[in-house]
Amino acid sequence: MVAMQIAIDGPASAGKSTIAKILANQLGYIYVDTGAMYRVVTLAALRAQIDINDEDAVTQLLPTIQITFAPGEPVQRVYYNEQDVTEEIRSATVTKNVSAVSSYAAVREAMTNLQRLIAQDAGVVMDGRDIGTTVLPQAQVKIFLVASVHERALRRFKENQAKGSNETLAEIEQAVQHRDELDSNRAISPLRKADDAIKVDTTGMSIDAVVQKIKGIITNIA
Ligand code: C5P
């Protein structure tokens, strides 16, 4: 099978990164978590104590930010200027501010360029919000992964509890919904299903069942 580009987009906590990582491992492809990149930029702005609503200030920070990935279990490691920030970029503060930062034109341009560069010469599974529509519009496989807001919040709630967080299910449900609204309504590359993407609703499905379903889709296309 010729190496392909596989784009997996969808709303917050739909299971994109879990599924994308398993698929990439099984196919021997590179896995690119584009949400992690926007999270690193957000972390950099927060650390620099920049006003998140100050687009110019966030933009000026971009040339100082280097983002890299390394393999890791159970999650891929993410580095900001060679410092491992894998856990820190998942903090509630970063999550709360990331949609504002990712709405800025210069931020999107820089991240899109980096994502295309990584995808240039290998098979890739890339997950995000605008991969099928903007980053890799020529991707051979495009999946739009969705699940009910309640189920997505519940999955995140269970993960958070395991980490000792005391955010309530209702708070998480509200935050997930708010982030989807911001990501869907921004001017540049909003969260949207590409016309040629296949929608997969994972509500009530196990991880394994979702992987098998997407592998079936890939086999039909390849
Ligand atoms: O996927 P994750 O929840 O980690 O993404 C964090 C945020 O990064 C999203 O809520 C969105 O604002 C932004 N994002 C984006 N475009 C992508 C991936 C993520 O704007 N391709």
PDB file of C-alpha atoms and ligand atoms in Angstrom:
ATOM      1  CA  MET A   1       0.000   0.000   0.000  1.00  0.00           C
ATOM      2  CA  VAL A   2       1.367   3.448  -0.936  1.00  0.00           C
ATOM      3  CA  ALA A   3       1.892   5.711   2.107  1.00  0.00           C
ATOM      4  CA  MET A   4      -1.178   7.871   2.591  1.00  0.00           C
ATOM      5  CA  GLN A   5      -2.234  11.014   4.364  1.00  0.00           C
ATOM      6  CA  ILE A   6      -5.037  10.352   6.830  1.00  0.00           C
ATOM      7  CA  ALA A   7      -6.836  13.378   8.290  1.00  0.00           C
ATOM      8  CA  ILE A   8      -8.909  12.968  11.445  1.00  0.00           C
ATOM      9  CA  ASP A   9     -10.880  16.036  12.460  1.00  0.00           C
ATOM     10  CA  GLY A  10     -13.645  16.603  14.950  1.00  0.00           C
ATOM     11  CA  PRO A  11     -14.776  18.431  18.086  1.00  0.00           C
ATOM     12  CA  ALA A  12     -13.037  18.436  21.472  1.00  0.00           C
ATOM     13  CA  SER A  13     -12.569  15.096  23.242  1.00  0.00           C
ATOM     14  CA  ALA A  14     -14.057  13.005  20.437  1.00  0.00           C
ATOM     15  CA  GLY A  15     -11.186  10.521  20.831  1.00  0.00           C
ATOM     16  CA  LYS A  16      -9.232  11.771  17.815  1.00  0.00           C
ATOM     17  CA  SER A  17      -5.753  11.506  19.312  1.00  0.00           C
ATOM     18  CA  THR A  18      -6.312   8.048  20.848  1.00  0.00           C
ATOM     19  CA  ILE A  19      -7.595   6.668  17.555  1.00  0.00           C
ATOM     20  CA  ALA A  20      -5.039   8.520  15.397  1.00  0.00           C
ATOM     21  CA  LYS A  21      -2.136   7.246  17.480  1.00  0.00           C
ATOM     22  CA  ILE A  22      -3.295   3.604  17.326  1.00  0.00           C
ATOM     23  CA  LEU A  23      -3.819   3.842  13.558  1.00  0.00           C
ATOM     24  CA  ALA A  24      -0.407   5.445  13.014  1.00  0.00           C
ATOM     25  CA  ASN A  25       1.287   2.695  15.065  1.00  0.00           C
ATOM     26  CA  GLN A  26      -0.505  -0.072  13.186  1.00  0.00           C
ATOM     27  CA  LEU A  27       0.232   1.449   9.780  1.00  0.00           C
ATOM     28  CA  GLY A  28       3.805   2.479  10.618  1.00  0.00           C
ATOM     29  CA  TYR A  29       2.930   6.102   9.912  1.00  0.00           C
ATOM     30  CA  ILE A  30       3.900   9.338  11.661  1.00  0.00           C
ATOM     31  CA  TYR A  31       1.271  10.608  14.099  1.00  0.00           C
ATOM     32  CA  VAL A  32       0.803  14.387  14.329  1.00  0.00           C
ATOM     33  CA  ASP A  33      -1.296  15.866  17.134  1.00  0.00           C
ATOM     34  CA  THR A  34      -1.944  19.382  15.808  1.00  0.00           C
ATOM     35  CA  GLY A  35      -3.961  20.391  18.883  1.00  0.00           C
ATOM     36  CA  ALA A  36      -0.787  19.914  20.928  1.00  0.00           C
ATOM     37  CA  MET A  37       0.935  22.528  18.747  1.00  0.00           C
ATOM     38  CA  TYR A  38      -1.728  25.168  19.435  1.00  0.00           C
ATOM     39  CA  ARG A  39      -1.503  24.214  23.097  1.00  0.00           C
ATOM     40  CA  VAL A  40       2.275  24.846  23.113  1.00  0.00           C
ATOM     41  CA  VAL A  41       1.790  28.341  21.638  1.00  0.00           C
ATOM     42  CA  THR A  42      -0.839  29.010  24.306  1.00  0.00           C
ATOM     43  CA  LEU A  43       1.481  27.785  27.060  1.00  0.00           C
ATOM     44  CA  ALA A  44       4.276  30.009  25.721  1.00  0.00           C
ATOM     45  CA  ALA A  45       1.974  33.058  25.800  1.00  0.00           C
ATOM     46  CA  LEU A  46       0.777  32.252  29.327  1.00  0.00           C
ATOM     47  CA  ARG A  47       4.338  31.782  30.574  1.00  0.00           C
ATOM     48  CA  ALA A  48       5.379  35.090  28.985  1.00  0.00           C
ATOM     49  CA  GLN A  49       2.408  36.649  30.828  1.00  0.00           C
ATOM     50  CA  ILE A  50       1.074  38.048  27.591  1.00  0.00           C
ATOM     51  CA  ASP A  51      -2.566  39.098  27.390  1.00  0.00           C
ATOM     52  CA  ILE A  52      -4.127  36.198  25.464  1.00  0.00           C
ATOM     53  CA  ASN A  53      -6.444  38.664  23.700  1.00  0.00           C
ATOM     54  CA  ASP A  54      -3.472  40.679  22.405  1.00  0.00           C
ATOM     55  CA  GLU A  55      -3.063  39.157  18.923  1.00  0.00           C
ATOM     56  CA  ASP A  56       0.051  41.212  18.090  1.00  0.00           C
ATOM     57  CA  ALA A  57       1.852  40.163  21.259  1.00  0.00           C
ATOM     58  CA  VAL A  58       1.040  36.482  20.695  1.00  0.00           C
ATOM     59  CA  THR A  59       2.148  36.810  17.050  1.00  0.00           C
ATOM     60  CA  GLN A  60       5.483  38.330  18.071  1.00  0.00           C
ATOM     61  CA  LEU A  61       6.178  35.337  20.247  1.00  0.00           C
ATOM     62  CA  LEU A  62       5.932  32.844  17.363  1.00  0.00           C
ATOM     63  CA  PRO A  63       9.564  32.991  16.132  1.00  0.00           C
ATOM     64  CA  THR A  64      10.759  32.120  19.656  1.00  0.00           C
ATOM     65  CA  ILE A  65       8.727  28.905  19.826  1.00  0.00           C
ATOM     66  CA  GLN A  66      10.117  25.585  18.677  1.00  0.00           C
ATOM     67  CA  ILE A  67       7.761  22.605  18.833  1.00  0.00           C
ATOM     68  CA  THR A  68       8.930  19.006  18.544  1.00  0.00           C
ATOM     69  CA  PHE A  69       7.530  15.541  19.237  1.00  0.00           C
ATOM     70  CA  ALA A  70       9.065  12.275  20.398  1.00  0.00           C
ATOM     71  CA  PRO A  71       7.552   8.794  20.669  1.00  0.00           C
ATOM     72  CA  GLY A  72       6.135   7.923  24.085  1.00  0.00           C
ATOM     73  CA  GLU A  73       3.704   5.603  25.876  1.00  0.00           C
ATOM     74  CA  PRO A  74       0.843   5.936  26.536  1.00  0.00           C
ATOM     75  CA  VAL A  75       1.091   9.375  24.899  1.00  0.00           C
ATOM     76  CA  GLN A  76       3.482  10.988  22.457  1.00  0.00           C
ATOM     77  CA  ARG A  77       5.850  13.474  24.180  1.00  0.00           C
ATOM     78  CA  VAL A  78       5.593  17.145  23.228  1.00  0.00           C
ATOM     79  CA  TYR A  79       8.484  19.608  23.605  1.00  0.00           C
ATOM     80  CA  TYR A  80       8.537  23.415  23.760  1.00  0.00           C
ATOM     81  CA  ASN A  81      12.087  24.629  23.077  1.00  0.00           C
ATOM     82  CA  GLU A  82      13.370  21.193  24.093  1.00  0.00           C
ATOM     83  CA  GLN A  83      11.478  21.161  27.403  1.00  0.00           C
ATOM     84  CA  ASP A  84       8.960  18.323  27.862  1.00  0.00           C
ATOM     85  CA  VAL A  85       5.552  20.021  28.299  1.00  0.00           C
ATOM     86  CA  THR A  86       3.376  16.973  27.539  1.00  0.00           C
ATOM     87  CA  GLU A  87       1.388  17.208  30.789  1.00  0.00           C
ATOM     88  CA  GLU A  88       1.470  20.995  31.177  1.00  0.00           C
ATOM     89  CA  ILE A  89      -0.215  21.668  27.820  1.00  0.00           C
ATOM     90  CA  ARG A  90      -3.247  19.642  29.034  1.00  0.00           C
ATOM     91  CA  SER A  91      -3.821  21.908  32.055  1.00  0.00           C
ATOM     92  CA  ALA A  92      -7.226  23.528  32.512  1.00  0.00           C
ATOM     93  CA  THR A  93      -5.667  26.996  32.010  1.00  0.00           C
ATOM     94  CA  VAL A  94      -4.153  26.096  28.640  1.00  0.00           C
ATOM     95  CA  THR A  95      -7.384  24.369  27.588  1.00  0.00           C
ATOM     96  CA  LYS A  96      -9.410  27.455  28.535  1.00  0.00           C
ATOM     97  CA  ASN A  97      -7.213  29.810  26.495  1.00  0.00           C
ATOM     98  CA  VAL A  98      -6.247  27.721  23.472  1.00  0.00           C
ATOM     99  CA  SER A  99      -9.247  28.601  21.270  1.00  0.00           C
ATOM    100  CA  ALA A 100      -8.443  32.326  21.436  1.00  0.00           C
ATOM    101  CA  VAL A 101      -4.804  31.751  20.506  1.00  0.00           C
ATOM    102  CA  SER A 102      -5.680  29.348  17.690  1.00  0.00           C
ATOM    103  CA  SER A 103      -8.015  31.911  16.113  1.00  0.00           C
ATOM    104  CA  TYR A 104      -5.108  34.231  15.180  1.00  0.00           C
ATOM    105  CA  ALA A 105      -4.052  34.310  11.505  1.00  0.00           C
ATOM    106  CA  ALA A 106      -0.290  34.269  12.112  1.00  0.00           C
ATOM    107  CA  VAL A 107      -0.580  31.416  14.604  1.00  0.00           C
ATOM    108  CA  ARG A 108      -2.617  29.356  12.142  1.00  0.00           C
ATOM    109  CA  GLU A 109      -0.219  30.107   9.299  1.00  0.00           C
ATOM    110  CA  ALA A 110       2.847  29.089  11.317  1.00  0.00           C
ATOM    111  CA  MET A 111       1.234  25.874  12.593  1.00  0.00           C
ATOM    112  CA  THR A 112      -0.179  24.949   9.169  1.00  0.00           C
ATOM    113  CA  ASN A 113       3.262  25.379   7.565  1.00  0.00           C
ATOM    114  CA  LEU A 114       4.871  23.206  10.220  1.00  0.00           C
ATOM    115  CA  GLN A 115       2.179  20.535   9.870  1.00  0.00           C
ATOM    116  CA  ARG A 116       2.592  20.399   6.069  1.00  0.00           C
ATOM    117  CA  LEU A 117       6.353  20.153   6.454  1.00  0.00           C
ATOM    118  CA  ILE A 118       6.055  17.171   8.812  1.00  0.00           C
ATOM    119  CA  ALA A 119       3.578  15.461   6.457  1.00  0.00           C
ATOM    120  CA  GLN A 120       5.780  16.061   3.428  1.00  0.00           C
ATOM    121  CA  ASP A 121       7.594  12.807   2.921  1.00  0.00           C
ATOM    122  CA  ALA A 122       5.994  10.014   4.942  1.00  0.00           C
ATOM    123  CA  GLY A 123       2.685   8.349   5.597  1.00  0.00           C
ATOM    124  CA  VAL A 124       0.895  10.416   8.220  1.00  0.00           C
ATOM    125  CA  VAL A 125      -2.123  10.324  10.496  1.00  0.00           C
ATOM    126  CA  MET A 126      -2.857  13.903  11.526  1.00  0.00           C
ATOM    127  CA  ASP A 127      -5.603  14.932  13.920  1.00  0.00           C
ATOM    128  CA  GLY A 128      -7.096  18.356  14.490  1.00  0.00           C
ATOM    129  CA  ARG A 129      -9.917  20.645  13.423  1.00  0.00           C
ATOM    130  CA  ASP A 130      -8.924  21.800   9.914  1.00  0.00           C
ATOM    131  CA  ILE A 131      -6.728  19.019   8.550  1.00  0.00           C
ATOM    132  CA  GLY A 132      -9.183  17.795   5.908  1.00  0.00           C
ATOM    133  CA  THR A 133     -10.313  21.297   4.959  1.00  0.00           C
ATOM    134  CA  THR A 134      -7.089  23.338   5.063  1.00  0.00           C
ATOM    135  CA  VAL A 135      -3.852  21.621   6.101  1.00  0.00           C
ATOM    136  CA  LEU A 136      -4.028  18.505   3.907  1.00  0.00           C
ATOM    137  CA  PRO A 137      -6.942  19.063   1.522  1.00  0.00           C
ATOM    138  CA  GLN A 138      -5.476  16.331  -0.750  1.00  0.00           C
ATOM    139  CA  ALA A 139      -5.476  13.698   2.028  1.00  0.00           C
ATOM    140  CA  GLN A 140      -6.624  10.331   0.652  1.00  0.00           C
ATOM    141  CA  VAL A 141      -8.602   9.535   3.807  1.00  0.00           C
ATOM    142  CA  LYS A 142     -10.636  12.105   5.728  1.00  0.00           C
ATOM    143  CA  ILE A 143     -12.536  11.165   8.856  1.00  0.00           C
ATOM    144  CA  PHE A 144     -14.762  13.485  10.868  1.00  0.00           C
ATOM    145  CA  LEU A 145     -15.022  11.950  14.325  1.00  0.00           C
ATOM    146  CA  VAL A 146     -17.970  12.969  16.485  1.00  0.00           C
ATOM    147  CA  ALA A 147     -19.699  11.811  19.686  1.00  0.00           C
ATOM    148  CA  SER A 148     -22.450  13.294  21.837  1.00  0.00           C
ATOM    149  CA  VAL A 149     -21.360  16.175  24.079  1.00  0.00           C
ATOM    150  CA  HIS A 150     -22.351  14.146  27.130  1.00  0.00           C
ATOM    151  CA  GLU A 151     -20.220  11.162  26.153  1.00  0.00           C
ATOM    152  CA  ARG A 152     -17.231  13.337  25.269  1.00  0.00           C
ATOM    153  CA  ALA A 153     -17.469  15.128  28.615  1.00  0.00           C
ATOM    154  CA  LEU A 154     -17.823  11.809  30.429  1.00  0.00           C
ATOM    155  CA  ARG A 155     -14.675  10.422  28.789  1.00  0.00           C
ATOM    156  CA  ARG A 156     -12.741  13.561  29.768  1.00  0.00           C
ATOM    157  CA  PHE A 157     -14.217  13.431  33.291  1.00  0.00           C
ATOM    158  CA  LYS A 158     -12.969   9.856  33.808  1.00  0.00           C
ATOM    159  CA  GLU A 159      -9.503  10.764  32.498  1.00  0.00           C
ATOM    160  CA  ASN A 160      -9.364  13.821  34.755  1.00  0.00           C
ATOM    161  CA  GLN A 161     -10.467  11.861  37.809  1.00  0.00           C
ATOM    162  CA  ALA A 162      -7.652   9.397  37.248  1.00  0.00           C
ATOM    163  CA  LYS A 163      -5.299  12.416  37.327  1.00  0.00           C
ATOM    164  CA  GLY A 164      -6.830  13.687  40.580  1.00  0.00           C
ATOM    165  CA  SER A 165      -8.727  16.637  39.118  1.00  0.00           C
ATOM    166  CA  ASN A 166     -11.924  17.726  40.892  1.00  0.00           C
ATOM    167  CA  GLU A 167     -13.679  19.384  37.938  1.00  0.00           C
ATOM    168  CA  THR A 168     -17.325  18.249  37.863  1.00  0.00           C
ATOM    169  CA  LEU A 169     -18.945  16.524  34.893  1.00  0.00           C
ATOM    170  CA  ALA A 170     -21.246  19.528  34.386  1.00  0.00           C
ATOM    171  CA  GLU A 171     -18.269  21.926  34.308  1.00  0.00           C
ATOM    172  CA  ILE A 172     -16.454  19.760  31.767  1.00  0.00           C
ATOM    173  CA  GLU A 173     -19.569  19.418  29.618  1.00  0.00           C
ATOM    174  CA  GLN A 174     -19.972  23.194  29.549  1.00  0.00           C
ATOM    175  CA  ALA A 175     -16.269  23.785  28.772  1.00  0.00           C
ATOM    176  CA  VAL A 176     -16.273  21.221  25.937  1.00  0.00           C
ATOM    177  CA  GLN A 177     -19.367  22.809  24.408  1.00  0.00           C
ATOM    178  CA  HIS A 178     -17.924  26.331  24.734  1.00  0.00           C
ATOM    179  CA  ARG A 179     -14.637  25.322  23.070  1.00  0.00           C
ATOM    180  CA  ASP A 180     -16.541  23.686  20.174  1.00  0.00           C
ATOM    181  CA  GLU A 181     -18.512  26.903  19.689  1.00  0.00           C
ATOM    182  CA  LEU A 182     -15.371  29.054  19.617  1.00  0.00           C
ATOM    183  CA  ASP A 183     -13.562  26.638  17.275  1.00  0.00           C
ATOM    184  CA  SER A 184     -16.584  26.354  14.944  1.00  0.00           C
ATOM    185  CA  ASN A 185     -17.252  30.074  14.712  1.00  0.00           C
ATOM    186  CA  ARG A 186     -13.786  31.527  14.196  1.00  0.00           C
ATOM    187  CA  ALA A 187     -13.084  33.284  10.889  1.00  0.00           C
ATOM    188  CA  ILE A 188     -10.062  31.277   9.717  1.00  0.00           C
ATOM    189  CA  SER A 189     -10.208  27.503   9.183  1.00  0.00           C
ATOM    190  CA  PRO A 190     -13.057  26.821  11.617  1.00  0.00           C
ATOM    191  CA  LEU A 191     -13.897  23.322  12.833  1.00  0.00           C
ATOM    192  CA  ARG A 192     -15.878  21.924   9.919  1.00  0.00           C
ATOM    193  CA  LYS A 193     -16.377  18.576   8.207  1.00  0.00           C
ATOM    194  CA  ALA A 194     -14.693  18.592   4.783  1.00  0.00           C
ATOM    195  CA  ASP A 195     -17.230  17.825   2.048  1.00  0.00           C
ATOM    196  CA  ASP A 196     -15.368  14.619   1.200  1.00  0.00           C
ATOM    197  CA  ALA A 197     -14.817  13.504   4.815  1.00  0.00           C
ATOM    198  CA  ILE A 198     -16.594  10.444   6.213  1.00  0.00           C
ATOM    199  CA  LYS A 199     -18.408  11.117   9.467  1.00  0.00           C
ATOM    200  CA  VAL A 200     -17.954   8.498  12.187  1.00  0.00           C
ATOM    201  CA  ASP A 201     -20.132   8.834  15.300  1.00  0.00           C
ATOM    202  CA  THR A 202     -18.299   7.068  18.135  1.00  0.00           C
ATOM    203  CA  THR A 203     -21.057   7.466  20.737  1.00  0.00           C
ATOM    204  CA  GLY A 204     -21.357   4.105  22.487  1.00  0.00           C
ATOM    205  CA  MET A 205     -18.446   2.573  20.522  1.00  0.00           C
ATOM    206  CA  SER A 206     -15.282   1.094  22.040  1.00  0.00           C
ATOM    207  CA  ILE A 207     -11.870   2.368  20.947  1.00  0.00           C
ATOM    208  CA  ASP A 208     -11.213  -0.938  19.206  1.00  0.00           C
ATOM    209  CA  ALA A 209     -14.513  -0.772  17.315  1.00  0.00           C
ATOM    210  CA  VAL A 210     -13.711   2.760  16.094  1.00  0.00           C
ATOM    211  CA  VAL A 211     -10.229   1.680  14.956  1.00  0.00           C
ATOM    212  CA  GLN A 212     -11.688  -1.296  13.069  1.00  0.00           C
ATOM    213  CA  LYS A 213     -14.307   0.903  11.425  1.00  0.00           C
ATOM    214  CA  ILE A 214     -11.715   3.435  10.223  1.00  0.00           C
ATOM    215  CA  LYS A 215      -9.401   0.662   9.026  1.00  0.00           C
ATOM    216  CA  GLY A 216     -12.319  -0.641   6.966  1.00  0.00           C
ATOM    217  CA  ILE A 217     -12.743   2.817   5.439  1.00  0.00           C
ATOM    218  CA  ILE A 218      -9.001   3.008   4.673  1.00  0.00           C
ATOM    219  CA  THR A 219      -9.003  -0.420   3.031  1.00  0.00           C
ATOM    220  CA  ASN A 220     -11.911   0.583   0.811  1.00  0.00           C
ATOM    221  CA  ILE A 221     -10.119   3.734  -0.302  1.00  0.00           C
ATOM    222  CA  ALA A 222      -6.593   2.284  -0.724  1.00  0.00           C
TER     223      ALA A 222
HETATM  224  O1  C5P B   1      -7.265  18.635  19.951  1.00  0.00           O
HETATM  225  P1  C5P B   1      -7.111  19.533  21.155  1.00  0.00           P
HETATM  226  O2  C5P B   1      -8.330  19.561  22.015  1.00  0.00           O
HETATM  227  O3  C5P B   1      -5.869  19.299  21.919  1.00  0.00           O
HETATM  228  O4  C5P B   1      -6.983  20.999  20.502  1.00  0.00           O
HETATM  229  C1  C5P B   1      -6.821  22.138  21.304  1.00  0.00           C
HETATM  230  C2  C5P B   1      -7.304  23.361  20.556  1.00  0.00           C
HETATM  231  O5  C5P B   1      -6.403  23.686  19.502  1.00  0.00           O
HETATM  232  C3  C5P B   1      -8.667  23.301  19.911  1.00  0.00           C
HETATM  233  O6  C5P B   1      -9.717  23.575  20.825  1.00  0.00           O
HETATM  234  C4  C5P B   1      -8.566  24.367  18.824  1.00  0.00           C
HETATM  235  O7  C5P B   1      -8.797  25.649  19.360  1.00  0.00           O
HETATM  236  C5  C5P B   1      -7.103  24.289  18.426  1.00  0.00           C
HETATM  237  N1  C5P B   1      -6.881  23.509  17.212  1.00  0.00           N
HETATM  238  C6  C5P B   1      -7.071  24.135  16.006  1.00  0.00           C
HETATM  239  N2  C5P B   1      -6.784  23.482  14.842  1.00  0.00           N
HETATM  240  C7  C5P B   1      -6.316  22.236  14.865  1.00  0.00           C
HETATM  241  C8  C5P B   1      -6.135  21.562  16.095  1.00  0.00           C
HETATM  242  C9  C5P B   1      -6.453  22.215  17.259  1.00  0.00           C
HETATM  243  O8  C5P B   1      -7.498  25.280  15.959  1.00  0.00           O
HETATM  244  N3  C5P B   1      -6.004  21.636  13.718  1.00  0.00           N
END
